[in-house]
PDB file of C-alpha atoms in Angstrom:
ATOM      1  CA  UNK A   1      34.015  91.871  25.395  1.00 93.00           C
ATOM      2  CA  UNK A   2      33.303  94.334  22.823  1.00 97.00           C
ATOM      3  CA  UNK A   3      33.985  97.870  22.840  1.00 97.00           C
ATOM      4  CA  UNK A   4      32.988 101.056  21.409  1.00 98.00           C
ATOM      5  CA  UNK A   5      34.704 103.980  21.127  1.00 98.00           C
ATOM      6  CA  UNK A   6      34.534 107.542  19.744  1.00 97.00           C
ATOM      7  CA  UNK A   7      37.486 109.471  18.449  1.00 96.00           C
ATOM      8  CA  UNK A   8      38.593 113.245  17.341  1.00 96.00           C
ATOM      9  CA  UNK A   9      41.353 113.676  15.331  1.00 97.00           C
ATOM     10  CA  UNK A  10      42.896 116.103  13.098  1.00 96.00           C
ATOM     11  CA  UNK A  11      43.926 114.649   9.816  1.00 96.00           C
ATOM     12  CA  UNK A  12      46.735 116.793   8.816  1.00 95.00           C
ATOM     13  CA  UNK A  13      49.782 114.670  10.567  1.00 91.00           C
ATOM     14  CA  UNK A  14      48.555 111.227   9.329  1.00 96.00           C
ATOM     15  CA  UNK A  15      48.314 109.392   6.279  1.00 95.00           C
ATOM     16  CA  UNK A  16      44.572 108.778   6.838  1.00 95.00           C
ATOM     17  CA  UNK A  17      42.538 106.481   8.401  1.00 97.00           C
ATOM     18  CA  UNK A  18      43.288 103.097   7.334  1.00 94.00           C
ATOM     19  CA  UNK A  19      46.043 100.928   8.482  1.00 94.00           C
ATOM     20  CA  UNK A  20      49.090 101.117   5.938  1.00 89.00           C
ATOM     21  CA  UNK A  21      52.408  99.660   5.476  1.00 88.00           C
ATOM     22  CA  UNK A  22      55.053 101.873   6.872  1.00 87.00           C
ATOM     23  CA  UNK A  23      52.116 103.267   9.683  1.00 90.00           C
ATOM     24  CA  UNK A  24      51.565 106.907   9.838  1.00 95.00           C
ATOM     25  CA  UNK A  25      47.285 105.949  10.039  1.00 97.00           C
ATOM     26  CA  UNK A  26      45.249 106.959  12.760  1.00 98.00           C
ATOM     27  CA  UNK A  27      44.358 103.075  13.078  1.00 98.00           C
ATOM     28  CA  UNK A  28      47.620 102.325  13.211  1.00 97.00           C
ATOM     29  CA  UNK A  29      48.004 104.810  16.443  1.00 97.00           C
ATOM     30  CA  UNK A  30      44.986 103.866  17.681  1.00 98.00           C
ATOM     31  CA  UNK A  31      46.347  99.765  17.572  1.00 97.00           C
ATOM     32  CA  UNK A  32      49.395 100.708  19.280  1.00 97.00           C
ATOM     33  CA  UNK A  33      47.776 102.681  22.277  1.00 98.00           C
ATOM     34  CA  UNK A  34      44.978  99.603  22.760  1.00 98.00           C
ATOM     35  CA  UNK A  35      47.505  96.876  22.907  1.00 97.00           C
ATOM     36  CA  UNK A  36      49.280  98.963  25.608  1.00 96.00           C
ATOM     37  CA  UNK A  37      46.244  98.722  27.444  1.00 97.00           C
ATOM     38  CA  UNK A  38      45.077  95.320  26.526  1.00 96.00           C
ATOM     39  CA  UNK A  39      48.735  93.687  26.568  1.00 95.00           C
ATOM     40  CA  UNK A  40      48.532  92.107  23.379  1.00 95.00           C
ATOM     41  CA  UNK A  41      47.672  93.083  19.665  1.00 95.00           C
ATOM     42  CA  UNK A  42      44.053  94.793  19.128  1.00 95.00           C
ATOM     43  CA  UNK A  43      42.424  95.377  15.600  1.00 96.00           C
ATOM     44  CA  UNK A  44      40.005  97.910  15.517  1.00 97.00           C
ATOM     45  CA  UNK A  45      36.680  98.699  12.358  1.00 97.00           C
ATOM     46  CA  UNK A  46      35.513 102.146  12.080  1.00 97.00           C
ATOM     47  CA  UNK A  47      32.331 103.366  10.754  1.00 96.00           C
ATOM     48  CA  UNK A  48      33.630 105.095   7.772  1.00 93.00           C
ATOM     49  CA  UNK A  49      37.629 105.386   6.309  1.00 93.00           C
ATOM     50  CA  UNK A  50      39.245 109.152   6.209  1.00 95.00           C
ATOM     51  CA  UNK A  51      41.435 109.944   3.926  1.00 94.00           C
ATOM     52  CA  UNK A  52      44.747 111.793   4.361  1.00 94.00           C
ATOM     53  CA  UNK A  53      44.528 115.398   5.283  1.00 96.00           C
ATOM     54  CA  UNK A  54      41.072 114.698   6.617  1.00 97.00           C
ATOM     55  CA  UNK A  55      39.726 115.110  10.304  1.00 97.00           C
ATOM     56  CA  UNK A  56      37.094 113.941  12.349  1.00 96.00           C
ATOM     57  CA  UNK A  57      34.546 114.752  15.062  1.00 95.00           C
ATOM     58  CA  UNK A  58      32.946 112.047  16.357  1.00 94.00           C
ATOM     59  CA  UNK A  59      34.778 108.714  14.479  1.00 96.00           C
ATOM     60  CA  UNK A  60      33.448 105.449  15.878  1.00 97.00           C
ATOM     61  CA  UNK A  61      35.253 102.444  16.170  1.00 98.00           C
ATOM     62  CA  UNK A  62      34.834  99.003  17.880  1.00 98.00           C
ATOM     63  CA  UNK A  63      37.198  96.051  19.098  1.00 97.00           C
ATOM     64  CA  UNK A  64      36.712  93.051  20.882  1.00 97.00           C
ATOM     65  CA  UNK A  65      39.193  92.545  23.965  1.00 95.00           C
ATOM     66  CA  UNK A  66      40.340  89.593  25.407  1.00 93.00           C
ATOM     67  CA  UNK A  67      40.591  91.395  28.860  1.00 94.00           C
ATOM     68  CA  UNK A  68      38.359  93.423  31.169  1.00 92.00           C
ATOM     69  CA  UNK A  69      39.328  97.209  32.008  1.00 95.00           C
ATOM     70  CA  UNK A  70      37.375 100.189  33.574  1.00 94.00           C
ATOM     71  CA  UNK A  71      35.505 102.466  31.049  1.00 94.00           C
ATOM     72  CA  UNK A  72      38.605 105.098  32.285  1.00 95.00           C
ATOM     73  CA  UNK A  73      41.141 102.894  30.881  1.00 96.00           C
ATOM     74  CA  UNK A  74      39.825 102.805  27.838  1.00 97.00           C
ATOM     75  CA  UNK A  75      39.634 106.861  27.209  1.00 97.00           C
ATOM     76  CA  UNK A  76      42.162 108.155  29.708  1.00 97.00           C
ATOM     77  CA  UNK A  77      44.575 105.599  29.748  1.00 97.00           C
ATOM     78  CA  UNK A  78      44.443 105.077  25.604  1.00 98.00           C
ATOM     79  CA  UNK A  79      44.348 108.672  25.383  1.00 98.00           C
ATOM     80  CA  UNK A  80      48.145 108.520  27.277  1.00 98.00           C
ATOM     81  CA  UNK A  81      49.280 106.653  24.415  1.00 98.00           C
ATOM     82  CA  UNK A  82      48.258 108.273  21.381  1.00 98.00           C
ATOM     83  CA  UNK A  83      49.882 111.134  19.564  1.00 97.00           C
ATOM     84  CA  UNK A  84      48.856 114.651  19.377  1.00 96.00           C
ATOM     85  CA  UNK A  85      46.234 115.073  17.295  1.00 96.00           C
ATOM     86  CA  UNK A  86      44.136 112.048  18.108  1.00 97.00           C
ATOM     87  CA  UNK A  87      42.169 111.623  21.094  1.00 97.00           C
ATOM     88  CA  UNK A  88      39.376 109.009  22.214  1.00 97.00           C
ATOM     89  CA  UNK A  89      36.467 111.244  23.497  1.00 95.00           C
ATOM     90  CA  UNK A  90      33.757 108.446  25.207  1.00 96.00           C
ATOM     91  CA  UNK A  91      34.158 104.237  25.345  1.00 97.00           C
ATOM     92  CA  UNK A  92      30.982 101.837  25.927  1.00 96.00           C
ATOM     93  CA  UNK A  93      30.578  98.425  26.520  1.00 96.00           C
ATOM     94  CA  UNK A  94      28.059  96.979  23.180  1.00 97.00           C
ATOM     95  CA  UNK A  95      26.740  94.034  22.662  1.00 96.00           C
ATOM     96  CA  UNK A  96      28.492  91.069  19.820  1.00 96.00           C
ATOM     97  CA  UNK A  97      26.006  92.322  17.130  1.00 97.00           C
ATOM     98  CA  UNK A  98      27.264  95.990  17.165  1.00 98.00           C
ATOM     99  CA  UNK A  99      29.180  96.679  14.404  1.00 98.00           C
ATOM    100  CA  UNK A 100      30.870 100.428  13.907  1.00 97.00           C
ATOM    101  CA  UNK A 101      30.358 100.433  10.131  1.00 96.00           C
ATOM    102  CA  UNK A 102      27.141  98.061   9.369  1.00 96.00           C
ATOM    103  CA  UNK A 103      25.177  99.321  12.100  1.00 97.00           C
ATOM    104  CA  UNK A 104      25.009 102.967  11.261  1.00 96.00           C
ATOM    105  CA  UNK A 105      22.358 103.800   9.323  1.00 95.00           C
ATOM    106  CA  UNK A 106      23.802 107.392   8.246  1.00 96.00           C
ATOM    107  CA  UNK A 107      27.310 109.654   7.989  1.00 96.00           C
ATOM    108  CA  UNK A 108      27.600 112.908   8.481  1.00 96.00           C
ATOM    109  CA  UNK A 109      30.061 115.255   7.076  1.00 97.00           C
ATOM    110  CA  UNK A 110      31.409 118.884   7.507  1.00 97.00           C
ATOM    111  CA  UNK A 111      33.041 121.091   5.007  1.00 98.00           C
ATOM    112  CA  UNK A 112      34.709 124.250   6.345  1.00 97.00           C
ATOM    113  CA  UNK A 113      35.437 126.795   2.865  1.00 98.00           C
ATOM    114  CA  UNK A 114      37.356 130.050   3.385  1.00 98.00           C
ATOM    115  CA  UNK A 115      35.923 132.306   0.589  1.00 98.00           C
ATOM    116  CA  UNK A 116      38.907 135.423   0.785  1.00 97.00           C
ATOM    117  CA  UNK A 117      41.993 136.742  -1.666  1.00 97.00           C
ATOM    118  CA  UNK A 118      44.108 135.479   1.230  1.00 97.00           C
ATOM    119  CA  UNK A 119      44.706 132.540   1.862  1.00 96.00           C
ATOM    120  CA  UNK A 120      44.370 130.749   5.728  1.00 96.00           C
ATOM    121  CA  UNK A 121      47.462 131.353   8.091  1.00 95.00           C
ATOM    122  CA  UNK A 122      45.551 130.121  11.270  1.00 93.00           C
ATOM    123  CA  UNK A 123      43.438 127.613  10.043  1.00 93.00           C
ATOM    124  CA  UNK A 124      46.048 125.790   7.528  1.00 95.00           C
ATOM    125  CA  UNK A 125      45.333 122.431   6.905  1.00 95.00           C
ATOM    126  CA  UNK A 126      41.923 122.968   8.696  1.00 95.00           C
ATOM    127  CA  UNK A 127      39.851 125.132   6.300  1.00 97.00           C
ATOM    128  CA  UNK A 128      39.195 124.615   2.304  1.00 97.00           C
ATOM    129  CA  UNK A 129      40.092 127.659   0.560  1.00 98.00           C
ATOM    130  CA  UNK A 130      38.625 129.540  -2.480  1.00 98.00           C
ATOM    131  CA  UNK A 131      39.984 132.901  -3.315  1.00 97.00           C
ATOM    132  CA  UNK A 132      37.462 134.187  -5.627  1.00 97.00           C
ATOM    133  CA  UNK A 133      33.701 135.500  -5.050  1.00 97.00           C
ATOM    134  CA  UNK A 134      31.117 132.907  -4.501  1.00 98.00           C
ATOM    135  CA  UNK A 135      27.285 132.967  -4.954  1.00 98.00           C
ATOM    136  CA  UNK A 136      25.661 131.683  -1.611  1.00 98.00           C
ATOM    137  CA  UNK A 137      21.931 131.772  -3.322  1.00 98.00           C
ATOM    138  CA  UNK A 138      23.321 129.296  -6.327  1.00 98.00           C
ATOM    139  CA  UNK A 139      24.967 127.109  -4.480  1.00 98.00           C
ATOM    140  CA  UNK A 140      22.504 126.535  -2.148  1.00 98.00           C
ATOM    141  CA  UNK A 141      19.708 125.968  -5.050  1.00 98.00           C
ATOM    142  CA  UNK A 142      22.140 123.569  -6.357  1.00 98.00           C
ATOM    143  CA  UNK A 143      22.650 121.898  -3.245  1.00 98.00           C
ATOM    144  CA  UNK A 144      18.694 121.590  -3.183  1.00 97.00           C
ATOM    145  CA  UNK A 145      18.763 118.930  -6.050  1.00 97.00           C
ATOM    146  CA  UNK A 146      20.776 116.574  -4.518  1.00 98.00           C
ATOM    147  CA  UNK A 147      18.751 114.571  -1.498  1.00 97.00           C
ATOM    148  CA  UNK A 148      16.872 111.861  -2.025  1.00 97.00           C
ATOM    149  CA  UNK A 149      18.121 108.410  -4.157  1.00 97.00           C
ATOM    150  CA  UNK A 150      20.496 109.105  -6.910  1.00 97.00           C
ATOM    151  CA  UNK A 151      23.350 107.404  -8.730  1.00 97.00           C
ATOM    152  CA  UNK A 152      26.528 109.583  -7.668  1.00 98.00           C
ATOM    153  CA  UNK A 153      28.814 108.212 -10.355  1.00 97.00           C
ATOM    154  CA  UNK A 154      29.882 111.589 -11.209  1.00 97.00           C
ATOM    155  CA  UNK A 155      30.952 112.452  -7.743  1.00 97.00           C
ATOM    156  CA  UNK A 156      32.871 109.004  -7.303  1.00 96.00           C
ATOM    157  CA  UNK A 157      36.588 108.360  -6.814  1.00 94.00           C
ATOM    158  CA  UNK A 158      37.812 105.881  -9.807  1.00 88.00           C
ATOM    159  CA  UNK A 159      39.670 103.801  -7.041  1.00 88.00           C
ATOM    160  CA  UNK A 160      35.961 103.406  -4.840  1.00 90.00           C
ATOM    161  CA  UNK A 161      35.477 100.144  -3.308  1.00 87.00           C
ATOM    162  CA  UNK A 162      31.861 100.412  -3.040  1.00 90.00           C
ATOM    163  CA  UNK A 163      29.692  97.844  -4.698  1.00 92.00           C
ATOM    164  CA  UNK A 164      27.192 100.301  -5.544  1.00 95.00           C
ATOM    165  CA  UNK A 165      27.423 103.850  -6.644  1.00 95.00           C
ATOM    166  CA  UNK A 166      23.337 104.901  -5.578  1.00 97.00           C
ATOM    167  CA  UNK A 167      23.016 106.274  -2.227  1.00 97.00           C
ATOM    168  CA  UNK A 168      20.002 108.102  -0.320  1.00 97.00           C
ATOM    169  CA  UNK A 169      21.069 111.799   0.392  1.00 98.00           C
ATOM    170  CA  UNK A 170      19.105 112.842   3.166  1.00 97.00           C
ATOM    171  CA  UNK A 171      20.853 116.215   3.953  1.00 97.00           C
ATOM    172  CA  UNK A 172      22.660 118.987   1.677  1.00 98.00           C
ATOM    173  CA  UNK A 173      23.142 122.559   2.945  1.00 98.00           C
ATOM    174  CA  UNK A 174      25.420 125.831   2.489  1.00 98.00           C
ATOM    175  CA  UNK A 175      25.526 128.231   4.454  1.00 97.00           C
ATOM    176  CA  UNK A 176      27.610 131.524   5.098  1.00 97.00           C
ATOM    177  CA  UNK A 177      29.146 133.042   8.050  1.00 94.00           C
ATOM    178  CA  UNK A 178      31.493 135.975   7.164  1.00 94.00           C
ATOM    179  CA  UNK A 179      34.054 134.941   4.831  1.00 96.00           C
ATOM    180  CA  UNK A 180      33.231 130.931   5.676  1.00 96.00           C
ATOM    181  CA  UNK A 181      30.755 128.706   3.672  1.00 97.00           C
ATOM    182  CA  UNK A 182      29.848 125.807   5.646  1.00 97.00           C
ATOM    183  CA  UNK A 183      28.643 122.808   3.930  1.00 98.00           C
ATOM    184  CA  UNK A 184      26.764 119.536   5.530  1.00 97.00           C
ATOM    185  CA  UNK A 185      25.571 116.671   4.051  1.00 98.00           C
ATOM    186  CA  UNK A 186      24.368 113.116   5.625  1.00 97.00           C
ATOM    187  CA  UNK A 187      23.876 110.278   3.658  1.00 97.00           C
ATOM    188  CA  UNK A 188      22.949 106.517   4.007  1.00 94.00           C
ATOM    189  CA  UNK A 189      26.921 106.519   3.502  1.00 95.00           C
ATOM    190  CA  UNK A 190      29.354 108.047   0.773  1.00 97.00           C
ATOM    191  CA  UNK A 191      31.664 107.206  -1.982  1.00 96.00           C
ATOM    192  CA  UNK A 192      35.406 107.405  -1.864  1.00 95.00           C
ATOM    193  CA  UNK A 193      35.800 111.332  -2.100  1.00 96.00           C
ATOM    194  CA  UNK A 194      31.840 112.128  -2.938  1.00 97.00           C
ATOM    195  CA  UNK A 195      31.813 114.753  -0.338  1.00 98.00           C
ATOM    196  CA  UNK A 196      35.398 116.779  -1.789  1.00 97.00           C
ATOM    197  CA  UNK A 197      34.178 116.102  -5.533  1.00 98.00           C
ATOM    198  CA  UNK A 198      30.280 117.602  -4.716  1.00 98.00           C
ATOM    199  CA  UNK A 199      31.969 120.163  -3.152  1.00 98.00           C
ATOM    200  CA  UNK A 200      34.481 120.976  -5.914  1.00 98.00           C
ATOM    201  CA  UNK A 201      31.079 121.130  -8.056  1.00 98.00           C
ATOM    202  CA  UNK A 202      29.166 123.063  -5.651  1.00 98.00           C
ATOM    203  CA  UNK A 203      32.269 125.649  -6.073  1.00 98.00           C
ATOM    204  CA  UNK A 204      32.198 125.874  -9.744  1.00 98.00           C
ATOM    205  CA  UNK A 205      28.128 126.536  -9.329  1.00 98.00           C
ATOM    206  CA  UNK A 206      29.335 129.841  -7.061  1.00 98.00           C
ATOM    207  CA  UNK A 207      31.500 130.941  -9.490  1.00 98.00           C
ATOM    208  CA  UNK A 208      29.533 131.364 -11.928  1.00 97.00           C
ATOM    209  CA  UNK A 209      31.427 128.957 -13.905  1.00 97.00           C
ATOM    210  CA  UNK A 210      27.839 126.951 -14.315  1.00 97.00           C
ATOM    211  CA  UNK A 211      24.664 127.214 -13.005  1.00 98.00           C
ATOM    212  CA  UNK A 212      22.275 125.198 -10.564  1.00 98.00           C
ATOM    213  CA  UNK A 213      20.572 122.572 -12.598  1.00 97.00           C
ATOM    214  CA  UNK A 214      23.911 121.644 -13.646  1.00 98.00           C
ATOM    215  CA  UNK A 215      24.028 119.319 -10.612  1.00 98.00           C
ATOM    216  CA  UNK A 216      20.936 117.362 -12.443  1.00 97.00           C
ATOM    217  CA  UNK A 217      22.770 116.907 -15.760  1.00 97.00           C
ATOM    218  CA  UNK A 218      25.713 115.028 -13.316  1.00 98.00           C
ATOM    219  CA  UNK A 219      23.472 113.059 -11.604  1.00 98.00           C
ATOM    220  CA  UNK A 220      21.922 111.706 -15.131  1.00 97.00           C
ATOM    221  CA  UNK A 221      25.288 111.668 -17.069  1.00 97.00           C
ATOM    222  CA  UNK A 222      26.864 109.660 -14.087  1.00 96.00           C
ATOM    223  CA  UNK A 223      30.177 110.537 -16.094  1.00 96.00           C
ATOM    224  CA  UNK A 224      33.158 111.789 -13.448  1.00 96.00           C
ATOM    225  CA  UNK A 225      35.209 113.421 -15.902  1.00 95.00           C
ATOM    226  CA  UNK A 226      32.218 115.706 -16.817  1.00 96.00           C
ATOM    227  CA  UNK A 227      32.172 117.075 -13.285  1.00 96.00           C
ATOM    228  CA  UNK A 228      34.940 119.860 -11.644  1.00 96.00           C
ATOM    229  CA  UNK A 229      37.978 118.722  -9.814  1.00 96.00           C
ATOM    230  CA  UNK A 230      37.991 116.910  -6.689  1.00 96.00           C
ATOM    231  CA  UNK A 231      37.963 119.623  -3.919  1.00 97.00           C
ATOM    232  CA  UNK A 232      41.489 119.800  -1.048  1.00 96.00           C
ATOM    233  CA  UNK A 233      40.549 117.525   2.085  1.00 97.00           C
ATOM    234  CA  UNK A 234      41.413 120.655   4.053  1.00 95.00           C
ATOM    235  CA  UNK A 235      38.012 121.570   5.437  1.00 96.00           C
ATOM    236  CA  UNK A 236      36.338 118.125   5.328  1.00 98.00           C
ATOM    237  CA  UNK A 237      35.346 117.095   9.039  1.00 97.00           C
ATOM    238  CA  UNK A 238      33.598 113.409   9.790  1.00 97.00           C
ATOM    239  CA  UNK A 239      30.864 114.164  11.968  1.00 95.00           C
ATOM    240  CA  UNK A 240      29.796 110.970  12.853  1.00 94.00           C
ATOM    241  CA  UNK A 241      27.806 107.480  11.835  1.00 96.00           C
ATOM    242  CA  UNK A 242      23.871 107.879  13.188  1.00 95.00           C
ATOM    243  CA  UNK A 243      23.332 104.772  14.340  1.00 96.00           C
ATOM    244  CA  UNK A 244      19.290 103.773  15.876  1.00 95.00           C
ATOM    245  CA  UNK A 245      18.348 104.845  19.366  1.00 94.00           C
ATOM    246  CA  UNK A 246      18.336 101.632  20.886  1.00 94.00           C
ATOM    247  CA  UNK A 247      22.594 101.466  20.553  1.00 95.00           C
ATOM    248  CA  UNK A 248      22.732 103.861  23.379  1.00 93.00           C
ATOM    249  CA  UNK A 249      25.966 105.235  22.212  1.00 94.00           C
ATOM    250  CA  UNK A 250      27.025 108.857  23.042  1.00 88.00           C
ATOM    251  CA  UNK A 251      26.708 111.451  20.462  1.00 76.00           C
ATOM    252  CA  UNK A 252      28.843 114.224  21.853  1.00 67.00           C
ATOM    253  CA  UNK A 253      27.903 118.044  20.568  1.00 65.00           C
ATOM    254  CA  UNK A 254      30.378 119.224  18.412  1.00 64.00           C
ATOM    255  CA  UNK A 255      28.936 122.557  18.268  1.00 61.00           C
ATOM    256  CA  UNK A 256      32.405 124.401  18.989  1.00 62.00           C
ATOM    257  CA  UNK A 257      32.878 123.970  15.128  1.00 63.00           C
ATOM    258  CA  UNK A 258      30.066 126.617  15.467  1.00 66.00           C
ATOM    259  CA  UNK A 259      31.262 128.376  17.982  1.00 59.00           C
ATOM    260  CA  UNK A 260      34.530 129.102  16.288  1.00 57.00           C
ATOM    261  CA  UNK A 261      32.653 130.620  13.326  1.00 53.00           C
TER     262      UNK A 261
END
């Protein structure tokens, strides 16, 4: 029987998302709670790899189990077994074809930037910082060059797996809400740190420190080095895979990211 299952998690107490040697992974937390459960070892794909530091919304996994348990077992009686800062939010029966990562057709992604002198006290390993004064209206006409198709060599990790650096950018937006910038972007799917280097680039472009169009020179120059540093995974946030209607999974609102604006 295969199962689906949607996660929350802050990032800040793990080593990421993928299973290491020596643990510390939100997979390898999430293992230990399902073979609890299931009474024997359970491997578990997700729909797209965090990195350390960085937390998620709506993270979708699937497994295949060996044994039958009520949908309750599977989200309260996991949820007993994981540690703080990980929780399993929904759990659905799919069919053998579903697959967490291949059958999304789109990610989602959330980046939270305080924009004071101060640093965060609260919010510490929750919010991106940036003490100096940003330019909302350049930022957001750079941030209007980049959907559609492009090659994002620039914005790509030199350790990414991915076979191919072009994606399809369907969403990039900044706005502002006090002292926060809030950044969103969905893509067909991502590079290994695309979202923390666009916004490290997006951050130069409010500083003055270059202007709009230099987004378009990247994109053609497909050169990493020529682009700014890769930003802290403080503020980044996984919002989700979008996956086709017919999937039926839950897409829970996580609109309290809003709310706590």
């Amino acid at each position: 029987m295969r199962i689906a299952l949607g996660l929350e998690y802050c990032g800040t107490a793990f080593r990421g998302w993928q299973s290491q040697a020596g643990g510390g992974t939100v997979q390898d937390a999430l293992q230990a709670a399902l073979a609890k459960i299931v009474g024997t070892p359970v491997g578990v794909l997700c729909a797209g790899r965090t990195d350390a530091g960085v937390h998620a919304t709506q993270q979708v996994v699937h497994f295949d189990s060996p044994v039958e348990r009520p949908v309750t077992a599977w989200v309260r009686g996991v949820n007993t077994h994981l540690p703080d800062g990980v929780a399993v939010r929904w759990a659905q029966p799919v069919g053998d074809e579903f697959h967490a990562r291949f059958s999304a057709r789109g990610r989602r992604y959330r980046y939270l930037l305080l924009n004071r002198p101060q640093r965060p006290g609260l919010w510490q390993g929750r919010l991106g910082w940036f003490h100096g004064e940003l330019d909302l209206a350049a930022m957001q006409a750079a941030c209007g060059r980049l959907p559609g198709e492009h090659d994002f060599s620039a914005f790509r990790a030199a350790e990414c797996q991915a076979k191919s650096p072009v994606k399809t950018m369907t969403r990039a937006t900044v706005r502002q809400c006090g002292s926060l910038f809030v950044f969103d972007f969905e893509a067909s799917a991502f590079l290994h740190h695309m979202v923390r280097n666009l916004v490290g680039t997006l951050v130069y472009i409010g500083k003055g420190a270059q202007p709009p169009g230099w987004v378009d020179e990247l994109l053609q120059m497909k050169d990493r080095k020529l682009a700014a540093p890769t930003f802290s995974p403080d503020g980044l946030y996984f919002r989700g895979p979008v996956y086709e209607p017919h999937w039926g999974l839950p897409d829970p609102d996580d609109d309290f990211l809003d709310a706590l604006l």
